[in-house]
Amino acid sequence: MSDIVSSLVLLPLAGAITVLVGGRARPRAAQGIATSFTAAALVATIWMAVTHDPQADVAPSHSGAIFYPPTWHIDGINVWLLVLTALLTYAAVLITVTRAHPRTDLYLACLLTLEAGLLGVFATDNLLWFFFFWEVTRVALFFLIGGWGGTDRRPAAIKFFLFTLVGSGLTFAGCGLLVLSHYWMSGSAEFTLNLRQLISELPQLVAASSANTQYWAGIELWLFAAIGLGFAIQVPLFPLHIWLQDAAVEAPTAGLLMLCGAWIKIGLYGWLRLLLPLFPGLCGDLAGYFLWPAAIGTIYGVMLALVQDDLKRLTANLTVSYASFSVLGLFSSTLIGINGSLLALCSHGLSLGIVICVTSALFTRFRTREAEAFSGLASRYPRLAGVTFVGVASLIALPLTSGFVATATVSMGVARIHPGFAITGLVALVLCTWCFLRVMQRVFGGTFREPVIDHPSWTPQESITHAIRGDLNLREMAAVLPLILAVLCIGVAPQLFFSRTETAVSRIIAGQQSPPAAVERVDDRNLDR
């Protein structure tokens, strides 16, 4: 399995190099090469998810390697995030209009490098490699925003980079001190960077002597604060979300898809992978410091979205709301709540990915993202309307969609421990439904009206994008169909998702890395856990 994961991470990097070598003078060829590599990565991740045995990672072996070779660990927590990353990158490459981007080869190479970094972040269990891949993703997004974004792309890219640099710096400092603490308490002759080893050995080391216990009591809260706050910026948790809107609005559409659909998932993944297993006591005692900002962010994001006419700004604000809703499930400390939080992460990425692909199609044809500029598009663009309906249906949690299952499981998990926060999530869902129904009615209902696409201030480069007219074409349908299938498959058969996640989540709840005596199943018989 280690060789397979290594090949999976290297595959997009090989694609990026191939695109740079063979696609500089041929944008269409560059897109074809990138699509081939992303499709191969997608098939590989789906195969890993389907064939993954939840019990296979029960007794992990610890590598003594400090940096090389990298070590990997696939379990229920990260296997679906790998699939999500591959799905969104595949869609991002396909929605790219090659004629609209200068140096399409560099643009696609950045997307493929971003995919490689995300796959590495989610798959590695070595802390140094985790931060290395995390920085790779930040740099790739920085160039995507700064190089191919909107008119204010450079200030937005710098703001994005500096804010997230603070977050990764705090997390790096906390994890570095954690590794040193393990080294000092163990008296070992060498450091360990293996996350599973740190999680499994720290409780025994703390209890081994009174000196260790006293030392850990003095430093535990500081470690918790550094790691927790660093990932909170990445989530982004209210009020640390202020970097997201500028980055999302100025990013190119494919960059927006990767930013909101996959990249911000690193924050919640980091909490689930590091914070909850390493500090189970503090996560319970100090859960309110995460739940209250999450509850505020859930409502605040939707309220901002309600007054937005720009579809990109609407997407950015709803991202804050949905991410905050996932935090509620994560800190419910219940089996159903954490499983639901994982599903909410993936469902949000899939559903919002569909909406972003629609935004890309509208912008490609009409050079505007203002919902007010459209009316009655369903009569002329039925495929566009149908695709939008599926994405919106999942975002407002209609039955038979992944969003419905995610919302139900998170709400039930939170309601068992914090009923008031569950009500907050449901209020946000009602507001979100109102928001999307207004947009859908405005854009696709009523008398047909489309924007005038000729504008005297457009450059030839801007005007050429309007060569694509009519309904969604084959390339655009190929981008959204895998996302639609994933949304519907999870909605119809959620046990396909939960059967992979429940074992890993149960071990986190049990506060140990060994499997519990009896792993409870997330099914219709115990959804009220």
Short mmCIF file of C-alpha atoms in Angstrom, two decimals:
data_model
loop_
_atom_site.label_atom_id
_atom_site.label_comp_id
_atom_site.label_asym_id
_atom_site.label_seq_id
_atom_site.Cartn_x
_atom_site.Cartn_y
_atom_site.Cartn_z
CA MET A 1 0.00 0.00 0.00
CA SER A 2 2.87 2.38 0.74
CA ASP A 3 4.17 2.12 -2.83
CA ILE A 4 0.66 2.67 -4.20
CA VAL A 5 0.18 5.85 -2.17
CA SER A 6 3.63 7.12 -3.14
CA SER A 7 2.76 6.57 -6.79
CA LEU A 8 -0.57 8.34 -6.29
CA VAL A 9 1.13 11.44 -4.87
CA LEU A 10 3.79 11.44 -7.58
CA LEU A 11 1.27 11.01 -10.40
CA PRO A 12 0.05 14.66 -10.45
CA LEU A 13 3.65 15.87 -10.17
CA ALA A 14 4.57 13.78 -13.20
CA GLY A 15 1.55 15.29 -14.93
CA ALA A 16 2.70 18.82 -14.08
CA ILE A 17 6.14 18.16 -15.55
CA THR A 18 4.64 16.58 -18.66
CA VAL A 19 2.33 19.57 -19.15
CA LEU A 20 5.24 21.99 -18.89
CA VAL A 21 7.34 19.99 -21.33
CA GLY A 22 4.70 19.17 -23.92
CA GLY A 23 2.01 21.80 -23.61
CA ARG A 24 3.56 25.26 -23.64
CA ALA A 25 2.76 26.05 -27.26
CA ARG A 26 -0.37 23.85 -27.41
CA PRO A 27 -2.96 24.77 -24.75
CA ARG A 28 -5.43 22.11 -25.86
CA ALA A 29 -2.73 19.46 -25.66
CA ALA A 30 -1.78 20.70 -22.18
CA GLN A 31 -5.39 20.34 -21.04
CA GLY A 32 -5.59 16.86 -22.54
CA ILE A 33 -2.43 15.78 -20.72
CA ALA A 34 -3.63 17.25 -17.42
CA THR A 35 -7.03 15.60 -17.81
CA SER A 36 -5.40 12.22 -18.40
CA PHE A 37 -3.29 12.44 -15.26
CA THR A 38 -6.14 13.71 -13.08
CA ALA A 39 -8.43 10.98 -14.40
CA ALA A 40 -5.79 8.37 -13.54
CA ALA A 41 -5.46 9.79 -10.02
CA LEU A 42 -9.25 9.76 -9.65
CA VAL A 43 -9.50 6.11 -10.66
CA ALA A 44 -6.69 5.23 -8.23
CA THR A 45 -8.30 7.00 -5.27
CA ILE A 46 -11.71 5.45 -5.97
CA TRP A 47 -10.08 2.03 -6.15
CA MET A 48 -8.36 2.68 -2.81
CA ALA A 49 -11.66 3.72 -1.20
CA VAL A 50 -13.62 0.76 -2.56
CA THR A 51 -10.99 -1.83 -1.63
CA HIS A 52 -10.00 -0.27 1.70
CA ASP A 53 -10.42 -2.59 4.65
CA PRO A 54 -11.37 -0.53 7.74
CA GLN A 55 -9.67 -3.11 9.97
CA ALA A 56 -6.38 -3.08 8.03
CA ASP A 57 -4.99 -0.06 9.89
CA VAL A 58 -5.79 -1.34 13.39
CA ALA A 59 -2.23 -2.18 14.41
CA PRO A 60 0.02 0.31 12.63
CA SER A 61 3.74 -0.14 12.42
CA HIS A 62 5.91 2.85 13.21
CA SER A 63 8.69 3.85 10.85
CA GLY A 64 11.94 5.05 12.32
CA ALA A 65 12.57 7.37 9.37
CA ILE A 66 12.81 11.04 10.25
CA PHE A 67 12.23 12.43 6.78
CA TYR A 68 12.92 9.88 4.06
CA PRO A 69 11.30 7.73 2.91
CA PRO A 70 7.92 9.36 3.56
CA THR A 71 5.44 7.23 5.47
CA TRP A 72 1.75 6.94 4.60
CA HIS A 73 -1.33 5.83 6.44
CA ILE A 74 -4.75 5.35 4.84
CA ASP A 75 -7.79 4.94 7.08
CA GLY A 76 -11.41 6.00 7.21
CA ILE A 77 -10.54 9.57 8.13
CA ASN A 78 -8.57 10.39 5.00
CA VAL A 79 -9.60 7.91 2.32
CA TRP A 80 -12.67 9.90 1.23
CA LEU A 81 -10.75 13.18 1.36
CA LEU A 82 -8.33 11.69 -1.17
CA VAL A 83 -11.27 10.86 -3.45
CA LEU A 84 -12.70 14.36 -2.98
CA THR A 85 -9.37 15.96 -3.92
CA ALA A 86 -9.08 13.85 -7.07
CA LEU A 87 -12.69 14.54 -8.10
CA LEU A 88 -12.34 18.30 -7.71
CA THR A 89 -8.99 18.48 -9.50
CA TYR A 90 -10.42 16.50 -12.41
CA ALA A 91 -13.33 18.95 -12.60
CA ALA A 92 -11.03 21.97 -12.20
CA VAL A 93 -8.91 20.94 -15.17
CA LEU A 94 -11.96 20.31 -17.37
CA ILE A 95 -13.67 23.65 -16.64
CA THR A 96 -10.51 25.53 -17.57
CA VAL A 97 -11.01 27.52 -20.78
CA THR A 98 -7.56 27.24 -22.33
CA ARG A 99 -7.94 30.30 -24.56
CA ALA A 100 -8.76 32.52 -21.58
CA HIS A 101 -5.52 31.89 -19.68
CA PRO A 102 -2.06 33.08 -20.64
CA ARG A 103 0.50 30.30 -20.16
CA THR A 104 -2.11 27.58 -19.81
CA ASP A 105 0.68 25.07 -19.23
CA LEU A 106 1.83 26.88 -16.07
CA TYR A 107 -1.76 27.27 -14.89
CA LEU A 108 -2.49 23.56 -15.24
CA ALA A 109 0.88 22.65 -13.72
CA CYS A 110 -0.05 24.69 -10.64
CA LEU A 111 -3.37 22.84 -10.39
CA LEU A 112 -1.62 19.46 -10.61
CA THR A 113 0.99 20.51 -8.06
CA LEU A 114 -1.81 21.60 -5.76
CA GLU A 115 -3.43 18.19 -6.15
CA ALA A 116 -0.17 16.42 -5.33
CA GLY A 117 0.25 18.55 -2.20
CA LEU A 118 -3.32 17.89 -1.03
CA LEU A 119 -2.98 14.15 -1.57
CA GLY A 120 0.26 14.22 0.40
CA VAL A 121 -1.24 16.23 3.28
CA PHE A 122 -4.14 13.82 3.67
CA ALA A 123 -2.11 10.62 3.22
CA THR A 124 1.09 11.12 5.23
CA ASP A 125 1.49 10.33 8.92
CA ASN A 126 4.88 12.01 9.21
CA LEU A 127 4.59 15.50 10.68
CA LEU A 128 7.48 16.93 8.68
CA TRP A 129 6.05 15.66 5.41
CA PHE A 130 2.64 16.94 6.47
CA PHE A 131 3.98 20.48 6.77
CA PHE A 132 6.02 20.12 3.59
CA PHE A 133 2.95 19.17 1.56
CA TRP A 134 0.88 21.84 3.31
CA GLU A 135 3.37 24.49 2.20
CA VAL A 136 3.34 23.11 -1.34
CA THR A 137 -0.42 23.65 -1.47
CA ARG A 138 -0.16 27.19 -0.10
CA VAL A 139 2.48 28.17 -2.64
CA ALA A 140 0.50 26.63 -5.52
CA LEU A 141 -2.66 28.50 -4.51
CA PHE A 142 -0.69 31.71 -4.05
CA PHE A 143 0.49 31.55 -7.67
CA LEU A 144 -2.94 30.53 -8.95
CA ILE A 145 -4.56 33.54 -7.28
CA GLY A 146 -1.74 36.00 -7.92
CA GLY A 147 -1.02 34.90 -11.47
CA TRP A 148 -4.43 34.19 -12.98
CA GLY A 149 -6.92 35.87 -10.64
CA GLY A 150 -9.06 39.00 -10.99
CA THR A 151 -8.12 42.65 -11.07
CA ASP A 152 -7.15 42.75 -7.37
CA ARG A 153 -5.43 39.37 -7.46
CA ARG A 154 -2.08 40.43 -6.06
CA PRO A 155 -3.33 42.02 -2.80
CA ALA A 156 -5.70 39.06 -2.36
CA ALA A 157 -2.88 36.56 -2.92
CA ILE A 158 -0.60 38.34 -0.43
CA LYS A 159 -3.38 38.53 2.16
CA PHE A 160 -4.12 34.85 1.67
CA PHE A 161 -0.48 33.89 1.99
CA LEU A 162 0.24 35.97 5.10
CA PHE A 163 -2.89 34.90 7.01
CA THR A 164 -2.40 31.22 6.28
CA LEU A 165 1.33 31.56 7.00
CA VAL A 166 0.44 32.60 10.54
CA GLY A 167 -1.82 29.57 10.84
CA SER A 168 0.73 27.08 9.57
CA GLY A 169 3.45 28.75 11.66
CA LEU A 170 1.44 28.35 14.87
CA THR A 171 0.68 24.73 14.06
CA PHE A 172 4.31 24.04 13.16
CA ALA A 173 5.52 25.56 16.43
CA GLY A 174 3.00 23.50 18.42
CA CYS A 175 3.88 20.27 16.64
CA GLY A 176 7.60 20.96 16.95
CA LEU A 177 7.28 21.41 20.71
CA LEU A 178 5.16 18.26 20.83
CA VAL A 179 7.94 16.26 19.17
CA LEU A 180 10.52 17.72 21.55
CA SER A 181 8.31 16.93 24.53
CA HIS A 182 8.02 13.32 23.42
CA TYR A 183 11.81 13.17 22.99
CA TRP A 184 12.49 14.60 26.45
CA MET A 185 9.94 12.48 28.29
CA SER A 186 10.91 9.24 26.55
CA GLY A 187 14.65 9.66 27.00
CA SER A 188 15.04 8.21 23.51
CA ALA A 189 18.20 8.61 21.49
CA GLU A 190 16.30 9.88 18.46
CA PHE A 191 13.27 11.97 17.57
CA THR A 192 10.08 10.54 16.14
CA LEU A 193 7.88 12.39 13.68
CA ASN A 194 5.40 9.56 13.22
CA LEU A 195 2.02 10.89 14.26
CA ARG A 196 0.53 7.52 15.22
CA GLN A 197 3.53 6.78 17.40
CA LEU A 198 3.23 10.13 19.15
CA ILE A 199 -0.48 9.59 19.81
CA SER A 200 -0.04 6.05 21.11
CA GLU A 201 3.01 6.70 23.32
CA LEU A 202 2.32 10.12 24.87
CA PRO A 203 -0.30 8.94 27.44
CA GLN A 204 2.07 6.25 28.72
CA LEU A 205 5.00 8.67 28.85
CA VAL A 206 2.99 11.27 30.77
CA ALA A 207 1.96 8.66 33.34
CA ALA A 208 5.43 7.10 33.56
CA SER A 209 6.78 9.51 36.17
CA SER A 210 5.69 12.44 38.29
CA ALA A 211 8.20 14.67 36.51
CA ASN A 212 6.64 13.89 33.15
CA THR A 213 3.16 14.42 34.54
CA GLN A 214 4.11 17.80 35.98
CA TYR A 215 5.89 18.84 32.78
CA TRP A 216 2.90 17.87 30.60
CA ALA A 217 0.45 19.66 32.86
CA GLY A 218 2.39 22.88 32.34
CA ILE A 219 2.73 22.65 28.58
CA GLU A 220 -0.38 20.81 27.39
CA LEU A 221 -2.61 23.89 27.19
CA TRP A 222 -0.01 25.84 25.19
CA LEU A 223 0.36 23.00 22.70
CA PHE A 224 -3.40 22.72 22.41
CA ALA A 225 -3.77 26.47 21.83
CA ALA A 226 -1.04 26.65 19.17
CA ILE A 227 -2.27 23.66 17.16
CA GLY A 228 -5.95 24.50 17.61
CA LEU A 229 -5.58 28.17 16.66
CA GLY A 230 -3.34 27.41 13.70
CA PHE A 231 -5.89 25.07 12.16
CA ALA A 232 -8.73 27.47 13.07
CA ILE A 233 -7.29 30.00 10.59
CA GLN A 234 -7.27 27.29 7.94
CA VAL A 235 -10.88 26.14 8.58
CA PRO A 236 -11.61 29.19 8.59
CA LEU A 237 -13.36 29.63 11.95
CA PHE A 238 -15.16 32.90 12.77
CA PRO A 239 -13.69 35.53 13.26
CA LEU A 240 -10.50 34.27 11.59
CA HIS A 241 -12.19 33.93 8.20
CA ILE A 242 -11.50 37.42 6.87
CA TRP A 243 -8.84 36.25 4.41
CA LEU A 244 -11.20 33.90 2.56
CA GLN A 245 -13.56 36.28 0.74
CA ASP A 246 -10.86 38.24 -1.09
CA ALA A 247 -9.00 35.05 -2.02
CA ALA A 248 -12.19 33.35 -3.25
CA VAL A 249 -13.44 36.32 -5.27
CA GLU A 250 -10.11 37.03 -6.98
CA ALA A 251 -9.13 33.40 -7.58
CA PRO A 252 -9.69 31.93 -11.05
CA THR A 253 -12.69 29.62 -11.07
CA ALA A 254 -10.63 26.42 -10.96
CA GLY A 255 -8.62 27.90 -8.08
CA LEU A 256 -11.85 28.76 -6.27
CA LEU A 257 -13.01 25.18 -6.73
CA MET A 258 -9.83 23.80 -5.14
CA LEU A 259 -9.68 26.48 -2.43
CA CYS A 260 -13.22 26.14 -1.10
CA GLY A 261 -13.80 22.55 -2.10
CA ALA A 262 -10.63 20.85 -0.90
CA TRP A 263 -7.92 23.10 0.53
CA ILE A 264 -9.76 24.48 3.56
CA LYS A 265 -10.57 20.90 4.57
CA ILE A 266 -7.01 20.67 5.86
CA GLY A 267 -8.06 22.66 8.94
CA LEU A 268 -10.79 20.30 10.09
CA TYR A 269 -8.72 17.30 9.05
CA GLY A 270 -5.88 18.60 11.22
CA TRP A 271 -8.18 18.95 14.21
CA LEU A 272 -9.52 15.45 13.70
CA ARG A 273 -6.10 13.91 13.09
CA LEU A 274 -4.07 15.80 15.71
CA LEU A 275 -6.13 17.78 18.19
CA LEU A 276 -8.80 15.26 19.19
CA PRO A 277 -6.47 12.23 19.62
CA LEU A 278 -3.65 14.16 21.31
CA PHE A 279 -5.77 16.26 23.69
CA PRO A 280 -9.03 14.39 24.31
CA GLY A 281 -9.52 15.91 27.76
CA LEU A 282 -8.99 19.51 26.67
CA CYS A 283 -11.16 19.02 23.57
CA GLY A 284 -14.01 18.10 25.90
CA ASP A 285 -13.34 20.75 28.54
CA LEU A 286 -12.73 23.59 26.08
CA ALA A 287 -15.19 22.55 23.36
CA GLY A 288 -17.17 25.74 23.94
CA TYR A 289 -14.29 27.82 22.59
CA PHE A 290 -14.85 26.08 19.24
CA LEU A 291 -18.60 25.55 19.36
CA TRP A 292 -19.58 29.18 20.01
CA PRO A 293 -17.51 30.65 17.14
CA ALA A 294 -18.75 27.82 14.92
CA ALA A 295 -22.38 28.56 15.81
CA ILE A 296 -21.86 32.26 15.09
CA GLY A 297 -20.04 31.50 11.84
CA THR A 298 -22.82 29.18 10.71
CA ILE A 299 -25.39 31.99 10.91
CA TYR A 300 -23.03 34.83 9.97
CA GLY A 301 -21.91 33.20 6.72
CA VAL A 302 -25.48 32.64 5.54
CA MET A 303 -26.55 36.16 6.51
CA LEU A 304 -23.74 37.61 4.39
CA ALA A 305 -24.64 35.30 1.51
CA LEU A 306 -28.22 36.54 1.56
CA VAL A 307 -27.16 40.05 0.51
CA GLN A 308 -24.70 38.96 -2.18
CA ASP A 309 -25.42 39.17 -5.89
CA ASP A 310 -21.94 38.08 -6.99
CA LEU A 311 -21.96 34.27 -7.16
CA LYS A 312 -18.31 34.05 -6.09
CA ARG A 313 -18.93 36.12 -2.97
CA LEU A 314 -21.98 34.03 -2.22
CA THR A 315 -19.82 30.90 -2.50
CA ALA A 316 -17.14 32.29 -0.16
CA ASN A 317 -19.64 33.26 2.55
CA LEU A 318 -21.48 29.96 2.38
CA THR A 319 -18.14 28.18 2.68
CA VAL A 320 -17.67 29.83 6.09
CA SER A 321 -21.15 28.69 7.12
CA TYR A 322 -20.75 25.09 5.99
CA ALA A 323 -17.26 24.78 7.47
CA SER A 324 -18.58 26.11 10.79
CA PHE A 325 -21.41 23.58 10.69
CA SER A 326 -18.85 20.78 10.29
CA VAL A 327 -17.03 22.09 13.37
CA LEU A 328 -20.22 21.64 15.40
CA GLY A 329 -20.27 17.94 14.56
CA LEU A 330 -16.55 17.53 15.13
CA PHE A 331 -16.65 18.84 18.70
CA SER A 332 -19.83 16.99 19.62
CA SER A 333 -17.51 14.08 20.53
CA THR A 334 -20.16 11.58 19.43
CA LEU A 335 -19.78 8.79 16.90
CA ILE A 336 -22.62 10.03 14.72
CA GLY A 337 -21.53 13.67 15.01
CA ILE A 338 -17.91 13.14 13.95
CA ASN A 339 -18.91 10.77 11.17
CA GLY A 340 -21.41 13.38 10.03
CA SER A 341 -18.74 16.07 10.18
CA LEU A 342 -16.51 14.03 7.86
CA LEU A 343 -19.42 13.51 5.49
CA ALA A 344 -20.29 17.22 5.67
CA LEU A 345 -16.73 18.07 4.59
CA CYS A 346 -16.98 15.85 1.53
CA SER A 347 -20.59 16.75 0.72
CA HIS A 348 -19.83 20.46 0.86
CA GLY A 349 -16.89 20.02 -1.48
CA LEU A 350 -18.96 18.02 -3.97
CA SER A 351 -22.10 20.20 -3.87
CA LEU A 352 -20.27 23.50 -3.90
CA GLY A 353 -18.07 22.11 -6.66
CA ILE A 354 -21.17 21.69 -8.84
CA VAL A 355 -22.27 25.26 -8.15
CA ILE A 356 -18.78 26.60 -8.91
CA CYS A 357 -18.75 24.70 -12.22
CA VAL A 358 -22.07 26.38 -13.05
CA THR A 359 -20.59 29.77 -12.12
CA SER A 360 -17.69 29.02 -14.45
CA ALA A 361 -20.08 28.16 -17.29
CA LEU A 362 -22.03 31.41 -16.80
CA PHE A 363 -18.88 33.52 -16.62
CA THR A 364 -17.43 31.83 -19.70
CA ARG A 365 -20.52 32.72 -21.73
CA PHE A 366 -21.50 36.11 -20.35
CA ARG A 367 -18.44 37.51 -18.56
CA THR A 368 -20.44 38.25 -15.42
CA ARG A 369 -21.15 36.53 -12.13
CA GLU A 370 -23.99 38.85 -11.06
CA ALA A 371 -27.19 36.86 -10.49
CA GLU A 372 -29.23 39.99 -11.22
CA ALA A 373 -28.00 39.94 -14.82
CA PHE A 374 -29.86 36.70 -15.64
CA SER A 375 -33.46 35.58 -15.83
CA GLY A 376 -35.32 32.58 -17.22
CA LEU A 377 -32.19 30.64 -18.25
CA ALA A 378 -33.95 27.30 -17.70
CA SER A 379 -35.87 27.72 -20.96
CA ARG A 380 -32.69 28.05 -23.06
CA TYR A 381 -30.17 26.17 -20.91
CA PRO A 382 -31.95 23.09 -19.50
CA ARG A 383 -28.78 21.11 -18.78
CA LEU A 384 -27.31 24.06 -16.89
CA ALA A 385 -30.51 24.36 -14.84
CA GLY A 386 -30.62 20.64 -14.08
CA VAL A 387 -27.01 20.51 -12.93
CA THR A 388 -27.53 23.57 -10.73
CA PHE A 389 -30.61 21.99 -9.17
CA VAL A 390 -28.64 18.91 -8.04
CA GLY A 391 -25.91 21.02 -6.43
CA VAL A 392 -28.38 23.33 -4.71
CA ALA A 393 -30.56 20.38 -3.61
CA SER A 394 -27.59 18.92 -1.74
CA LEU A 395 -26.57 22.27 -0.25
CA ILE A 396 -30.09 22.80 1.17
CA ALA A 397 -30.22 19.16 2.36
CA LEU A 398 -32.99 17.72 0.22
CA PRO A 399 -33.54 13.95 0.68
CA LEU A 400 -31.57 11.51 -1.49
CA THR A 401 -28.56 13.83 -1.56
CA SER A 402 -25.34 13.71 0.41
CA GLY A 403 -26.19 17.05 2.01
CA PHE A 404 -29.31 15.60 3.60
CA VAL A 405 -27.40 12.74 5.22
CA ALA A 406 -24.60 15.05 6.39
CA THR A 407 -27.00 17.58 7.90
CA ALA A 408 -29.06 14.88 9.62
CA THR A 409 -26.08 13.08 11.15
CA VAL A 410 -24.33 16.25 12.36
CA SER A 411 -27.57 17.60 13.83
CA MET A 412 -28.32 14.36 15.67
CA GLY A 413 -24.79 14.15 17.02
CA VAL A 414 -24.79 17.75 18.25
CA ALA A 415 -28.33 17.52 19.65
CA ARG A 416 -27.37 14.74 22.05
CA ILE A 417 -24.74 16.93 23.73
CA HIS A 418 -25.58 20.56 22.85
CA PRO A 419 -29.21 20.93 21.69
CA GLY A 420 -28.93 24.70 21.36
CA PHE A 421 -26.12 24.44 18.81
CA ALA A 422 -28.13 21.91 16.81
CA ILE A 423 -30.97 24.44 16.58
CA THR A 424 -28.44 27.02 15.34
CA GLY A 425 -27.46 24.69 12.53
CA LEU A 426 -31.08 24.14 11.51
CA VAL A 427 -31.75 27.89 11.50
CA ALA A 428 -28.75 28.35 9.22
CA LEU A 429 -30.14 25.63 6.94
CA VAL A 430 -33.47 27.47 6.65
CA LEU A 431 -31.66 30.71 5.77
CA CYS A 432 -29.46 28.87 3.28
CA THR A 433 -32.57 27.41 1.62
CA TRP A 434 -34.06 30.87 1.35
CA CYS A 435 -30.82 32.19 -0.14
CA PHE A 436 -30.54 29.54 -2.83
CA LEU A 437 -34.23 29.55 -3.75
CA ARG A 438 -34.00 33.31 -4.35
CA VAL A 439 -30.95 32.85 -6.56
CA MET A 440 -32.47 29.92 -8.46
CA GLN A 441 -35.72 31.80 -9.05
CA ARG A 442 -33.84 34.89 -10.16
CA VAL A 443 -31.44 33.15 -12.55
CA PHE A 444 -33.53 30.31 -13.96
CA GLY A 445 -37.15 31.42 -13.44
CA GLY A 446 -39.25 34.15 -15.04
CA THR A 447 -38.94 35.64 -18.51
CA PHE A 448 -35.78 34.81 -20.41
CA ARG A 449 -33.08 37.47 -20.24
CA GLU A 450 -29.34 37.13 -20.70
CA PRO A 451 -26.62 39.78 -20.42
CA VAL A 452 -25.39 41.66 -23.45
CA ILE A 453 -21.95 40.23 -24.01
CA ASP A 454 -20.40 42.96 -26.18
CA HIS A 455 -18.53 45.51 -24.13
CA PRO A 456 -16.25 48.24 -25.50
CA SER A 457 -13.75 47.91 -22.66
CA TRP A 458 -13.03 44.22 -23.26
CA THR A 459 -9.66 43.20 -24.58
CA PRO A 460 -9.43 40.62 -27.38
CA GLN A 461 -8.30 38.10 -24.78
CA GLU A 462 -11.48 38.72 -22.77
CA SER A 463 -13.78 38.66 -25.77
CA ILE A 464 -12.50 35.36 -27.11
CA THR A 465 -13.95 33.47 -24.14
CA HIS A 466 -17.43 34.14 -25.48
CA ALA A 467 -16.88 31.78 -28.39
CA ILE A 468 -18.59 29.17 -26.18
CA ARG A 469 -22.34 29.65 -26.39
CA GLY A 470 -25.39 27.51 -25.76
CA ASP A 471 -26.00 24.95 -23.06
CA LEU A 472 -23.33 22.97 -21.20
CA ASN A 473 -21.04 21.24 -23.67
CA LEU A 474 -19.52 17.75 -23.44
CA ARG A 475 -16.40 18.94 -21.63
CA GLU A 476 -18.38 20.81 -18.99
CA MET A 477 -20.78 17.88 -18.49
CA ALA A 478 -17.81 15.56 -18.07
CA ALA A 479 -16.57 17.85 -15.28
CA VAL A 480 -19.81 17.88 -13.25
CA LEU A 481 -21.20 14.38 -13.83
CA PRO A 482 -18.76 12.63 -11.43
CA LEU A 483 -19.66 15.20 -8.74
CA ILE A 484 -23.38 14.65 -9.33
CA LEU A 485 -22.99 10.87 -9.17
CA ALA A 486 -21.08 11.13 -5.90
CA VAL A 487 -23.73 13.40 -4.36
CA LEU A 488 -26.54 11.03 -5.33
CA CYS A 489 -24.70 7.80 -4.45
CA ILE A 490 -23.96 9.00 -0.92
CA GLY A 491 -27.51 10.29 -0.55
CA VAL A 492 -29.05 6.98 -1.61
CA ALA A 493 -26.54 4.65 0.12
CA PRO A 494 -24.74 6.55 2.92
CA GLN A 495 -23.46 3.31 4.44
CA LEU A 496 -20.96 3.16 1.58
CA PHE A 497 -19.34 6.21 3.18
CA PHE A 498 -19.82 5.35 6.86
CA SER A 499 -18.56 1.77 6.52
CA ARG A 500 -15.10 3.20 5.79
CA THR A 501 -15.06 5.92 8.47
CA GLU A 502 -16.63 4.34 11.54
CA THR A 503 -13.67 2.27 12.74
CA ALA A 504 -11.21 5.18 12.69
CA VAL A 505 -13.72 7.54 14.31
CA SER A 506 -14.54 4.99 17.01
CA ARG A 507 -10.87 4.80 17.97
CA ILE A 508 -10.67 8.58 18.30
CA ILE A 509 -13.71 8.60 20.55
CA ALA A 510 -12.21 5.81 22.62
CA GLY A 511 -9.09 7.96 23.07
CA GLN A 512 -6.69 5.31 21.84
CA GLN A 513 -5.05 3.99 18.69
CA SER A 514 -6.05 0.37 19.25
CA PRO A 515 -9.47 -0.76 18.07
CA PRO A 516 -12.35 -0.79 20.53
CA ALA A 517 -13.66 -4.09 21.75
CA ALA A 518 -16.80 -3.76 19.70
CA VAL A 519 -16.92 -1.30 16.83
CA GLU A 520 -20.40 0.17 16.56
CA ARG A 521 -21.85 0.60 13.12
CA VAL A 522 -23.41 3.77 11.83
CA ASP A 523 -26.63 2.51 10.34
CA ASP A 524 -30.36 2.98 10.62
CA ARG A 525 -30.44 1.07 13.91
CA ASN A 526 -28.24 3.39 15.95
CA LEU A 527 -28.31 6.78 14.21
CA ASP A 528 -29.26 8.31 17.54
CA ARG A 529 -25.86 7.58 19.06
#
